[in-house]
Coordinates of C-alpha atoms in Angstrom, one line a residue:
Chain A
M1 CA -119.5 -101.6 -121.8
D2 CA -119.8 -98.4 -120.4
Y3 CA -117.6 -97.0 -117.6
V4 CA -118.0 -94.4 -115.2
L5 CA -114.1 -94.2 -113.7
K6 CA -110.9 -95.7 -115.4
T7 CA -107.5 -95.1 -114.1
N8 CA -104.4 -96.0 -116.5
E9 CA -101.1 -96.7 -114.5
L10 CA -102.1 -94.4 -111.9
C11 CA -99.2 -93.5 -109.7
K12 CA -98.6 -91.3 -106.1
H13 CA -95.5 -91.3 -104.4
Y14 CA -95.0 -89.5 -101.1
R15 CA -91.1 -89.2 -101.1
H16 CA -89.8 -92.9 -101.6
F17 CA -93.2 -94.6 -100.8
K18 CA -95.0 -95.7 -103.5
A19 CA -98.9 -95.6 -102.2
L20 CA -100.1 -96.1 -105.8
D21 CA -97.9 -97.8 -108.2
G22 CA -99.1 -98.0 -111.7
L23 CA -103.0 -98.6 -110.7
T24 CA -105.3 -99.7 -113.5
M25 CA -108.7 -100.3 -113.2
S26 CA -112.3 -99.6 -114.6
V27 CA -115.7 -99.1 -113.0
P28 CA -118.9 -100.1 -115.0
K29 CA -121.6 -98.0 -114.8
G30 CA -124.6 -99.1 -112.7
A31 CA -121.9 -101.2 -110.6
I32 CA -121.6 -101.5 -106.9
Y33 CA -117.9 -102.0 -107.1
G34 CA -116.1 -103.4 -104.3
F35 CA -112.6 -102.4 -104.2
V36 CA -110.8 -104.8 -101.9
G37 CA -107.4 -104.3 -100.1
R38 CA -105.3 -104.5 -97.1
N39 CA -104.9 -101.5 -94.6
G40 CA -102.0 -99.2 -97.0
A41 CA -102.8 -100.9 -99.9
G42 CA -103.8 -97.8 -101.4
K43 CA -107.7 -97.7 -101.6
T44 CA -108.0 -94.1 -99.8
T45 CA -105.4 -92.6 -101.9
L46 CA -107.1 -93.6 -104.8
I47 CA -109.9 -92.2 -103.7
R48 CA -108.4 -88.7 -102.7
L49 CA -106.6 -88.7 -106.2
I50 CA -110.5 -89.1 -107.6
C51 CA -111.8 -86.5 -105.5
G52 CA -109.2 -83.8 -106.2
M53 CA -107.9 -83.8 -102.8
Q54 CA -104.5 -84.6 -104.1
D55 CA -102.7 -85.0 -107.4
P56 CA -101.3 -88.2 -109.0
T57 CA -97.7 -88.2 -109.4
S58 CA -98.0 -89.6 -112.8
G59 CA -100.6 -91.6 -115.0
E60 CA -104.3 -90.2 -115.4
F61 CA -107.8 -91.1 -114.7
E62 CA -111.2 -90.2 -116.5
I63 CA -114.4 -89.7 -114.8
Y64 CA -117.2 -90.0 -117.5
G65 CA -115.0 -89.8 -120.0
V66 CA -113.2 -86.3 -119.0
K67 CA -109.5 -86.8 -118.2
N68 CA -107.9 -85.4 -114.9
S69 CA -105.9 -83.3 -116.7
D70 CA -108.9 -81.7 -118.6
K71 CA -110.4 -78.4 -117.2
A72 CA -113.9 -80.0 -117.5
I73 CA -112.9 -82.6 -114.8
S74 CA -114.5 -80.0 -112.1
L75 CA -117.8 -80.1 -114.2
S76 CA -117.6 -84.2 -114.0
R77 CA -116.7 -84.1 -110.2
R78 CA -120.2 -82.5 -109.8
R79 CA -121.7 -85.8 -111.3
M80 CA -120.1 -87.2 -108.1
G81 CA -120.3 -87.8 -104.5
A82 CA -118.0 -89.0 -102.2
V83 CA -117.5 -89.9 -98.3
V84 CA -113.7 -90.2 -97.9
E85 CA -112.5 -91.6 -94.3
T86 CA -114.9 -89.8 -92.1
P87 CA -117.9 -88.1 -92.9
S88 CA -117.5 -84.3 -93.9
V89 CA -120.2 -82.8 -91.7
Y90 CA -120.3 -79.8 -89.7
L91 CA -120.6 -81.1 -86.2
D92 CA -122.1 -78.1 -84.7
M93 CA -125.1 -77.8 -87.3
T94 CA -128.0 -79.8 -87.6
A95 CA -128.6 -82.5 -90.1
E96 CA -131.1 -80.1 -92.2
D97 CA -128.5 -77.3 -91.7
N98 CA -125.6 -79.5 -93.2
L99 CA -127.6 -80.4 -96.5
K100 CA -128.6 -76.7 -96.7
Q101 CA -124.8 -75.8 -96.4
Q102 CA -123.6 -78.3 -98.9
Y103 CA -126.6 -76.9 -101.4
R104 CA -125.1 -73.6 -100.9
V105 CA -121.5 -75.0 -101.9
L106 CA -123.2 -76.7 -105.1
G107 CA -125.0 -73.1 -105.7
L108 CA -128.6 -75.0 -106.0
P109 CA -131.0 -72.2 -106.4
A110 CA -133.5 -74.0 -103.8
F111 CA -133.6 -76.1 -100.8
D112 CA -135.5 -78.7 -102.5
G113 CA -135.2 -82.3 -101.8
I114 CA -133.5 -81.7 -98.4
K115 CA -136.9 -83.5 -96.6
E116 CA -136.4 -86.6 -99.3
L117 CA -132.8 -86.9 -98.4
L118 CA -133.3 -87.1 -94.7
E119 CA -136.1 -89.3 -95.3
L120 CA -133.7 -91.6 -97.6
V121 CA -131.1 -91.7 -95.0
G122 CA -133.4 -92.2 -92.1
L123 CA -132.4 -89.0 -90.6
E124 CA -136.0 -87.0 -90.5
N125 CA -136.5 -87.1 -87.1
T126 CA -133.4 -85.7 -85.8
G127 CA -134.8 -82.4 -85.2
K128 CA -132.7 -79.4 -83.9
K129 CA -129.8 -82.5 -82.7
K130 CA -126.5 -81.1 -83.9
A131 CA -124.6 -83.6 -85.7
G132 CA -121.9 -83.5 -83.3
S133 CA -124.1 -85.5 -80.8
F134 CA -124.9 -87.9 -83.5
S135 CA -123.9 -91.9 -83.3
L136 CA -121.2 -92.9 -85.7
G137 CA -123.7 -94.7 -88.1
M138 CA -125.9 -91.3 -88.0
K139 CA -122.7 -89.3 -88.8
Q140 CA -122.1 -91.7 -91.7
R141 CA -125.8 -91.7 -93.1
L142 CA -125.6 -87.8 -92.8
G143 CA -122.3 -87.7 -95.0
I144 CA -123.9 -90.1 -97.4
A145 CA -126.7 -87.7 -97.7
I146 CA -124.2 -84.7 -98.1
A147 CA -122.5 -86.8 -100.9
L148 CA -126.3 -87.1 -102.6
C149 CA -126.7 -83.3 -102.7
G150 CA -126.9 -82.6 -106.3
E151 CA -128.1 -86.0 -107.5
P152 CA -124.6 -87.3 -108.2
D153 CA -124.4 -90.4 -110.8
L154 CA -121.2 -91.9 -108.9
L155 CA -121.1 -92.5 -105.2
V156 CA -117.5 -93.0 -103.4
L157 CA -117.7 -94.4 -100.2
D158 CA -114.3 -95.0 -98.4
E159 CA -114.6 -97.8 -95.7
P160 CA -118.1 -96.8 -94.7
I161 CA -118.6 -99.5 -92.3
N162 CA -115.6 -99.0 -90.0
G163 CA -116.4 -98.9 -87.0
L164 CA -120.2 -99.4 -87.1
D165 CA -122.1 -101.3 -84.9
P166 CA -124.0 -104.4 -86.7
Q167 CA -127.2 -102.1 -86.7
G168 CA -125.4 -99.6 -88.4
I169 CA -123.6 -101.8 -90.9
I170 CA -127.0 -103.5 -91.9
E171 CA -128.7 -99.9 -92.2
I172 CA -125.8 -98.7 -94.5
R173 CA -125.8 -101.9 -96.5
E174 CA -129.5 -101.7 -97.2
L175 CA -129.1 -97.7 -97.9
I176 CA -126.4 -98.5 -100.9
L177 CA -128.2 -101.2 -102.4
K178 CA -131.4 -99.0 -102.2
L179 CA -129.3 -96.1 -103.8
N180 CA -127.8 -98.6 -106.3
R181 CA -131.1 -100.3 -107.2
E182 CA -133.8 -97.6 -106.9
K183 CA -131.7 -94.5 -108.3
R184 CA -129.4 -96.2 -110.3
I185 CA -126.7 -94.7 -108.8
T186 CA -122.8 -96.6 -109.4
V187 CA -121.1 -97.0 -106.3
L188 CA -117.5 -97.5 -105.4
I189 CA -116.9 -98.7 -102.1
S190 CA -113.5 -99.5 -100.4
S191 CA -113.2 -102.0 -97.7
H192 CA -111.2 -104.6 -95.9
I193 CA -114.3 -106.1 -94.5
L194 CA -114.7 -108.7 -97.2
D195 CA -117.5 -110.7 -95.9
E196 CA -119.8 -107.2 -95.5
L197 CA -118.4 -106.4 -99.2
S198 CA -119.5 -109.7 -100.6
R199 CA -123.1 -109.1 -99.8
L200 CA -123.1 -106.0 -101.8
A201 CA -120.7 -105.7 -104.5
T202 CA -121.5 -106.6 -108.4
H203 CA -117.8 -106.4 -109.2
Y204 CA -114.7 -106.3 -107.5
G205 CA -111.3 -104.8 -107.4
F206 CA -108.5 -106.7 -105.6
I207 CA -105.7 -104.0 -104.9
D208 CA -102.1 -104.6 -103.0
R209 CA -99.3 -102.6 -102.7
G210 CA -100.7 -99.7 -105.0
R211 CA -101.3 -102.1 -107.9
I212 CA -104.7 -103.8 -108.9
V213 CA -104.1 -107.6 -108.5
K214 CA -107.3 -108.6 -110.2
E215 CA -110.7 -107.1 -111.5
M216 CA -113.5 -109.6 -111.7
S217 CA -117.4 -109.6 -111.5
A218 CA -119.3 -111.1 -108.7
E219 CA -120.3 -114.0 -110.8
E220 CA -116.7 -114.8 -111.7
L221 CA -115.4 -114.6 -108.0
E222 CA -118.3 -116.8 -107.0
N223 CA -116.9 -119.5 -109.7
A224 CA -113.4 -118.6 -108.2
C225 CA -114.3 -119.5 -104.8
R226 CA -114.4 -122.9 -105.0
K227 CA -116.8 -125.1 -102.9
C228 CA -115.4 -128.0 -101.2
V229 CA -116.2 -130.6 -98.6
R230 CA -114.6 -130.8 -95.4
M231 CA -114.0 -134.4 -94.1
N232 CA -113.2 -135.3 -90.6
V233 CA -111.6 -139.0 -90.7
T234 CA -109.9 -141.5 -88.3
N235 CA -107.2 -142.0 -91.2
V236 CA -106.0 -139.2 -92.9
K237 CA -103.4 -141.3 -94.8
A238 CA -105.9 -143.8 -96.1
L239 CA -108.4 -141.0 -97.2
A240 CA -105.1 -139.3 -99.3
K241 CA -104.7 -142.8 -100.8
T242 CA -108.3 -143.6 -101.8
L243 CA -108.7 -140.0 -103.1
D244 CA -105.3 -140.1 -105.4
A245 CA -106.2 -143.4 -106.9
K246 CA -109.5 -141.9 -108.0
G247 CA -107.6 -138.8 -109.1
I248 CA -109.6 -136.3 -107.0
E249 CA -107.7 -133.0 -105.9
Y250 CA -107.9 -132.7 -102.2
K251 CA -106.0 -130.7 -99.4
I252 CA -105.0 -132.2 -96.0
L253 CA -105.5 -129.5 -93.4
D254 CA -104.2 -131.7 -90.3
A255 CA -104.1 -135.3 -88.7
S256 CA -107.5 -135.8 -89.2
N257 CA -109.3 -133.4 -91.8
A258 CA -109.1 -132.7 -95.1
D259 CA -110.9 -130.5 -98.1
V260 CA -112.1 -132.4 -101.1
Y261 CA -112.6 -130.4 -104.3
A262 CA -115.2 -132.7 -106.1
R263 CA -118.9 -133.8 -106.5
L264 CA -118.5 -137.2 -105.3
N265 CA -120.7 -140.4 -104.2
F266 CA -119.9 -140.3 -100.6
T267 CA -121.6 -143.5 -99.9
E268 CA -119.0 -145.2 -102.3
L269 CA -116.4 -143.0 -101.1
A270 CA -117.3 -144.0 -97.2
I271 CA -117.2 -147.9 -98.0
E272 CA -113.9 -147.6 -99.6
L273 CA -112.6 -145.5 -96.9
H274 CA -114.0 -148.1 -94.4
N275 CA -112.2 -151.0 -96.3
E276 CA -109.1 -149.3 -95.6
G277 CA -109.6 -149.1 -92.2
C278 CA -110.6 -145.1 -92.0
D279 CA -114.2 -144.0 -90.9
V280 CA -115.4 -140.8 -92.0
L281 CA -116.5 -139.0 -88.6
T282 CA -118.0 -136.1 -90.1
M283 CA -118.6 -134.2 -93.5
E284 CA -119.6 -130.6 -94.2
E285 CA -119.7 -128.3 -97.4
H286 CA -117.4 -125.7 -97.2
D287 CA -117.2 -122.5 -99.3
E288 CA -113.7 -121.0 -99.9
S289 CA -114.3 -117.5 -98.4
L290 CA -113.6 -114.2 -100.0
E291 CA -110.9 -113.4 -97.2
S292 CA -109.1 -116.8 -98.6
F293 CA -109.3 -115.9 -102.2
F294 CA -108.0 -112.5 -101.1
I295 CA -105.1 -114.0 -99.2
S296 CA -104.5 -116.4 -102.0
L297 CA -104.3 -113.4 -104.6
V298 CA -101.9 -111.4 -102.6
G299 CA -99.9 -114.1 -101.0
G300 CA -101.0 -113.6 -97.4
G301 CA -97.5 -112.0 -96.7
K302 CA -97.3 -108.5 -94.8
A303 CA -97.1 -105.5 -97.1
Chain B
M1 CA -116.2 -69.5 -105.8
K2 CA -118.9 -67.3 -105.2
N3 CA -121.3 -70.1 -103.9
I4 CA -118.3 -71.5 -101.5
F5 CA -117.7 -67.9 -100.3
I6 CA -121.4 -67.6 -99.4
S7 CA -121.5 -70.8 -97.7
R8 CA -118.3 -69.8 -95.6
L9 CA -120.2 -66.2 -94.9
V10 CA -123.3 -68.1 -93.6
K11 CA -121.3 -70.4 -91.6
Y12 CA -119.4 -67.6 -89.8
F13 CA -122.4 -65.6 -88.9
R14 CA -124.2 -68.7 -87.5
S15 CA -121.0 -69.0 -85.4
P16 CA -121.3 -68.2 -81.8
I17 CA -117.6 -67.6 -82.0
F18 CA -118.0 -65.0 -84.6
Y19 CA -120.4 -63.2 -82.2
L20 CA -118.1 -63.6 -78.9
A21 CA -115.5 -61.8 -81.1
L22 CA -118.0 -59.0 -81.9
I23 CA -118.7 -58.4 -78.4
V24 CA -115.0 -58.4 -77.5
S25 CA -114.0 -56.4 -80.2
L26 CA -117.2 -53.8 -79.3
V27 CA -116.2 -53.8 -75.6
S28 CA -112.7 -52.9 -76.1
G29 CA -113.8 -50.1 -78.8
I30 CA -116.2 -48.6 -76.4
Y31 CA -113.3 -48.7 -73.7
N32 CA -110.8 -47.0 -76.1
G33 CA -113.4 -44.5 -76.8
V34 CA -114.6 -43.6 -73.6
Y35 CA -112.5 -44.5 -71.2
V36 CA -109.1 -43.9 -72.8
G37 CA -110.5 -40.7 -74.7
Y38 CA -111.7 -39.3 -71.5
F39 CA -108.3 -39.7 -69.6
K40 CA -106.2 -38.7 -72.3
A41 CA -108.5 -35.3 -72.5
E42 CA -107.8 -35.3 -68.9
M43 CA -103.8 -35.7 -69.3
D44 CA -103.9 -33.4 -72.0
Q45 CA -102.2 -35.5 -74.5
M46 CA -104.3 -35.5 -77.5
I47 CA -101.2 -35.5 -79.9
Y48 CA -100.6 -39.2 -78.8
C49 CA -103.6 -40.5 -78.6
T50 CA -103.9 -43.6 -80.7
M51 CA -106.4 -46.3 -81.4
D52 CA -103.2 -49.0 -81.2
D53 CA -103.5 -49.1 -77.6
M54 CA -103.5 -52.3 -76.0
W55 CA -107.4 -52.3 -76.3
F56 CA -107.1 -52.3 -79.7
L57 CA -105.1 -55.1 -79.9
L58 CA -108.0 -57.0 -78.2
A59 CA -110.0 -56.7 -81.4
I60 CA -107.3 -58.2 -83.6
W61 CA -106.8 -61.2 -81.4
A62 CA -110.5 -61.4 -81.1
D63 CA -110.4 -61.7 -85.0
V64 CA -107.5 -64.0 -84.9
V65 CA -109.2 -66.4 -82.6
C66 CA -112.6 -66.2 -84.6
V67 CA -110.8 -66.7 -88.0
S68 CA -108.4 -69.5 -86.9
L69 CA -111.1 -71.5 -85.0
C70 CA -113.6 -71.7 -87.9
L71 CA -110.8 -72.0 -90.1
G72 CA -109.5 -75.0 -88.1
R73 CA -113.0 -76.1 -87.7
E74 CA -113.3 -76.6 -91.4
F75 CA -110.2 -78.7 -91.7
H76 CA -110.9 -80.7 -88.7
D77 CA -114.4 -82.0 -89.7
G78 CA -113.5 -82.6 -93.2
T79 CA -116.0 -80.3 -94.9
I80 CA -113.1 -78.8 -97.4
R81 CA -113.3 -82.3 -99.1
S82 CA -117.1 -81.5 -100.0
K83 CA -116.0 -78.4 -101.8
L84 CA -113.1 -80.2 -103.6
I85 CA -115.2 -83.2 -104.5
A86 CA -117.7 -80.4 -105.5
G87 CA -115.7 -79.8 -108.4
Y88 CA -114.0 -76.4 -106.7
T89 CA -110.0 -76.3 -107.4
K90 CA -107.9 -75.8 -104.2
A91 CA -107.3 -72.1 -105.4
Q92 CA -111.1 -71.2 -105.5
V93 CA -111.4 -72.7 -101.8
Y94 CA -108.2 -70.8 -100.9
L95 CA -109.6 -67.4 -102.0
A96 CA -113.1 -68.1 -100.8
E97 CA -111.7 -69.0 -97.4
A98 CA -109.3 -65.8 -97.6
A99 CA -112.2 -63.5 -98.8
A100 CA -114.6 -64.6 -96.1
S101 CA -112.0 -64.1 -93.3
S102 CA -111.5 -60.9 -94.6
V103 CA -115.4 -59.9 -94.6
V104 CA -115.4 -61.3 -91.0
T105 CA -112.2 -59.5 -90.0
V106 CA -113.8 -56.1 -91.6
C107 CA -116.8 -56.6 -89.6
I108 CA -114.7 -57.2 -86.0
F109 CA -112.8 -54.0 -86.6
A110 CA -115.8 -52.0 -87.7
V111 CA -117.4 -52.7 -84.1
N112 CA -114.6 -51.5 -82.6
I113 CA -113.2 -48.6 -84.5
I114 CA -116.6 -47.1 -84.7
P115 CA -117.1 -46.4 -80.7
T116 CA -113.5 -45.5 -80.7
M117 CA -114.0 -42.9 -83.2
I118 CA -117.2 -41.4 -81.5
G119 CA -115.5 -41.6 -78.2
L120 CA -112.6 -40.2 -78.9
G121 CA -114.2 -37.4 -81.4
Y122 CA -116.1 -36.4 -78.5
F123 CA -114.0 -36.1 -75.5
L124 CA -110.8 -34.9 -77.6
K125 CA -112.8 -33.0 -79.9
L126 CA -110.7 -34.5 -82.6
I127 CA -111.9 -34.0 -86.5
P128 CA -111.5 -36.9 -88.7
L129 CA -108.9 -36.2 -91.7
S130 CA -109.5 -38.1 -95.1
M131 CA -111.8 -40.6 -93.5
T132 CA -112.7 -42.1 -96.8
L133 CA -109.1 -42.7 -97.5
K134 CA -108.6 -44.1 -94.2
I135 CA -111.4 -46.3 -94.2
V136 CA -110.3 -47.8 -97.9
L137 CA -107.0 -48.2 -96.4
T138 CA -108.2 -49.8 -93.3
L139 CA -110.2 -52.4 -95.3
F140 CA -107.2 -53.0 -97.6
L141 CA -104.8 -53.7 -94.7
T142 CA -107.3 -55.8 -92.5
I143 CA -108.0 -57.8 -95.8
E144 CA -103.9 -58.0 -96.3
L145 CA -103.5 -58.9 -92.7
M146 CA -106.5 -61.7 -93.0
N147 CA -105.1 -63.1 -96.1
M148 CA -101.5 -63.6 -94.5
F149 CA -103.4 -65.1 -91.4
T150 CA -105.4 -67.4 -93.6
L151 CA -101.9 -68.4 -95.4
F152 CA -100.3 -69.4 -92.0
V153 CA -103.4 -71.0 -91.1
C154 CA -103.9 -73.1 -94.4
F155 CA -100.6 -74.1 -94.5
A156 CA -100.1 -74.8 -90.4
I157 CA -103.0 -77.4 -90.8
T158 CA -102.4 -79.0 -93.6
V159 CA -98.9 -80.0 -92.6
R160 CA -98.7 -83.6 -91.9
S161 CA -96.2 -83.4 -89.0
F162 CA -97.2 -82.1 -85.7
G163 CA -93.8 -80.9 -84.8
L164 CA -93.8 -78.8 -88.3
A165 CA -97.1 -77.2 -87.5
A166 CA -96.4 -76.5 -84.1
S167 CA -93.3 -75.0 -85.0
F168 CA -95.0 -73.0 -87.8
A169 CA -97.4 -71.6 -85.2
L170 CA -94.6 -70.9 -82.9
V171 CA -92.9 -68.7 -85.9
F172 CA -96.4 -67.1 -86.3
V173 CA -96.8 -66.2 -82.6
F174 CA -93.0 -64.6 -82.8
Y175 CA -93.9 -62.8 -85.9
M176 CA -96.9 -61.2 -84.5
V177 CA -95.0 -60.1 -81.3
Y178 CA -92.3 -58.8 -83.2
A179 CA -94.7 -56.7 -85.7
F180 CA -96.3 -55.3 -82.7
T181 CA -93.0 -54.4 -81.1
N182 CA -91.7 -53.4 -84.5
G183 CA -94.8 -51.0 -84.4
Y184 CA -93.7 -49.7 -80.8
Y185 CA -90.4 -49.2 -81.4
Y186 CA -91.0 -47.2 -84.8
N187 CA -93.3 -44.9 -83.2
T188 CA -91.1 -44.9 -79.8
A189 CA -90.3 -41.5 -78.2
P190 CA -87.0 -39.7 -78.9
Q191 CA -83.5 -40.4 -77.3
E192 CA -84.4 -38.4 -74.1
E193 CA -87.5 -37.9 -72.5
I194 CA -88.9 -36.4 -69.3
V195 CA -89.1 -38.5 -66.3
T196 CA -91.2 -37.9 -63.5
F197 CA -89.3 -38.9 -60.0
Q198 CA -90.5 -39.3 -56.6
E199 CA -88.8 -38.5 -53.6
I200 CA -89.7 -39.3 -49.9
L201 CA -88.5 -36.0 -47.6
D202 CA -87.5 -36.5 -44.2
D203 CA -90.9 -34.8 -43.0
G204 CA -92.8 -37.9 -44.9
T205 CA -94.0 -35.3 -47.7
V206 CA -93.3 -36.9 -51.4
R207 CA -91.6 -34.3 -53.7
E208 CA -91.9 -34.9 -57.6
T209 CA -89.0 -33.8 -59.6
E210 CA -89.0 -34.1 -63.5
A211 CA -85.5 -34.8 -65.5
P212 CA -84.4 -35.8 -68.7
A213 CA -83.6 -39.4 -69.0
V214 CA -82.6 -41.7 -71.5
N215 CA -85.0 -43.8 -73.5
S216 CA -84.4 -47.5 -73.1
Y217 CA -86.5 -48.2 -76.0
Y218 CA -84.8 -45.8 -78.5
V219 CA -83.5 -47.4 -81.6
D220 CA -80.5 -45.7 -83.4
G221 CA -78.5 -46.5 -86.5
A222 CA -78.5 -49.7 -88.3
A223 CA -81.3 -50.8 -86.5
K224 CA -83.7 -48.2 -87.2
T225 CA -83.0 -48.8 -90.4
L226 CA -84.0 -52.2 -90.2
V227 CA -87.0 -51.4 -88.1
N228 CA -87.9 -48.8 -90.9
I229 CA -87.9 -51.4 -93.9
E230 CA -89.8 -53.9 -91.8
H231 CA -92.4 -51.1 -90.8
Y232 CA -92.8 -50.4 -94.1
I233 CA -93.6 -53.6 -95.6
N234 CA -95.2 -55.3 -92.5
P235 CA -99.0 -55.0 -93.2
I236 CA -99.5 -55.5 -89.2
S237 CA -97.2 -52.5 -88.4
S238 CA -99.3 -50.2 -91.1
L239 CA -102.4 -51.5 -89.8
G240 CA -101.1 -49.6 -86.6
D241 CA -100.2 -46.4 -88.5
V242 CA -103.6 -46.0 -89.9
T243 CA -105.1 -46.6 -86.5
S244 CA -102.5 -44.2 -84.9
Y245 CA -103.2 -41.4 -87.1
S246 CA -107.1 -41.8 -87.9
Y247 CA -107.6 -38.6 -86.0
I248 CA -105.5 -35.3 -85.9
P249 CA -106.1 -32.6 -83.7
D250 CA -107.9 -29.6 -84.9
K251 CA -105.9 -26.1 -84.7
E252 CA -108.5 -25.1 -82.1
S253 CA -108.0 -27.5 -80.0
C254 CA -104.2 -28.3 -80.3
D255 CA -101.7 -25.9 -80.4
E256 CA -99.1 -28.6 -82.0
T257 CA -100.2 -28.4 -85.3
D258 CA -96.7 -28.9 -86.4
L259 CA -96.4 -32.0 -84.7
A260 CA -99.6 -33.2 -86.4
D261 CA -98.7 -32.5 -89.8
A262 CA -95.2 -34.3 -89.4
R263 CA -97.5 -37.3 -88.4
L264 CA -99.7 -37.1 -90.9
S265 CA -96.9 -36.7 -94.0
E266 CA -95.3 -40.0 -92.3
F267 CA -98.7 -41.6 -92.3
N268 CA -99.1 -40.9 -95.8
M269 CA -96.0 -42.2 -97.1
N270 CA -96.2 -45.3 -95.2
I271 CA -99.7 -46.5 -96.6
D272 CA -99.1 -46.0 -100.2
P273 CA -102.3 -47.7 -101.9
V274 CA -100.0 -49.3 -104.7
R275 CA -97.8 -51.0 -101.8
L276 CA -100.8 -52.4 -100.6
I277 CA -102.2 -53.8 -103.6
V278 CA -99.0 -55.7 -104.7
W279 CA -98.4 -56.7 -101.4
L280 CA -102.2 -58.2 -101.4
V281 CA -101.6 -59.8 -104.6
L282 CA -98.3 -61.3 -103.3
I283 CA -99.4 -62.6 -100.1
S284 CA -102.7 -64.1 -102.1
F285 CA -100.2 -65.8 -104.7
I286 CA -98.1 -67.3 -102.1
G287 CA -101.1 -68.7 -100.3
I288 CA -102.5 -70.2 -103.1
S289 CA -99.5 -71.8 -104.3
V290 CA -98.6 -73.0 -100.8
F291 CA -102.1 -74.5 -100.5
R292 CA -102.3 -76.3 -103.7
R293 CA -99.0 -78.1 -103.0
R294 CA -100.6 -79.6 -99.7
N295 CA -102.3 -82.7 -100.0
I296 CA -105.9 -82.4 -98.4
R297 CA -107.0 -85.2 -96.0

């Protein structure tokens, strides 16, 4: 498998605080890599290092096979676009002027493609409106358009949906999917809004306290997030006794609820429970969410 | 680096702040040239006519405000990040910023100096002396000054602690005040000066008498040595020298040619091009070193 970004034992220390502590990860080409972690886990620090805004304390990373210590890393960064935390836009300029300014920075000979970029991010009708009066979603989309100048192969987005309203979230999500599917751009997206990430990502990297806890594909995660049946019964002890006798895995939630992790003949189970003096009140299929999987990975304690 | 430099210049030239600074500088230049020139001609004080009167300072402050606001905006809007992501090094970004702010500085100073020169030349009938040399030196000094200022601004806005940034800004303000004060002391009058006293007589008339008095600003001894050393290495003080002695009266319009020659020799000693270049390189080196070590947010 080809990787566009690889890190190896990457560390970043701020005096005594270890923002990254031996982080090792790989972003496959063509993926939407969801970088999941709590606030302060080290997501933004990693992105800053990749973008050249900060230097690692130790360890190394590669962008398109070029190590960070290599002078050619500048050329590799040219194949990358990024929106780090807040979009990098001149607030006193229009969307078009912002893109022209980025074209100048990149040294592109002509302003070709600006119209297409504005259409791609849905800002073609902003006219002479200054970026300062844009909504947060529009600024975010303009930030992505600026990151897309120079047609990068890798797009790095740091918390792109933070602070957006539901409509804005949908727009950004659709844009990211469009870029990945139509333009074959690899996307590294960091977020702590796991539900939203699960609608996008093809690969995941779970980070906690500056370390990658687990890397997996969306398929592997789907398998890991186990489905269960949540049963509401009148006598949870009788339910436990019956399930124990069948050797079925379960988890008691409270005095009347339990999760059962198995494919069962529920008619048979209901009859057996009835014989034990327990009635089944409700049953519903329940997926273990990405959140609970993440919590189980990082332990749920405060960092 | 050329690309960032061009993009920064375009940004400056499209900024209303830049044009506001130009207007302030131009107005103060016209005032300096016409109004001050006219009155100094009236007062027959040709030899002390300088361009570093308080109106010239307005051009410096307009420049400082313009550059700091535009540089500050660059950091505030986070647009510096897109340059780093685009593959430029911090050193390249810093040098491009310093170069662009230097060009802006030259523009702002030019619109101040040109009307001043015309005005003073017309009213005081002064002749320019080695103008080419002075223009080159002025350019060096303004670039040097802006490099130093860029260093201060870049450092101040990349520090994480607000308190530290505020302290740094305060130190910079003190430095500016000190530099200008130093220039004043350096160019101060002798230990004694003639002061005009006014006396109201019994009949209500006012009698004016002139008498020597001790100049309270006079610096002597060790303090004078320190002031001299500081004045020699300080680009702001040197800038004052260039502007102070941009015009020397010709022999027909001024009898005090000895004094003019004396000041000219002083001027030449202070504005040594080699020193300027060394100082410029040193400031740039410090700036890049400081900037590279900072974490960009």
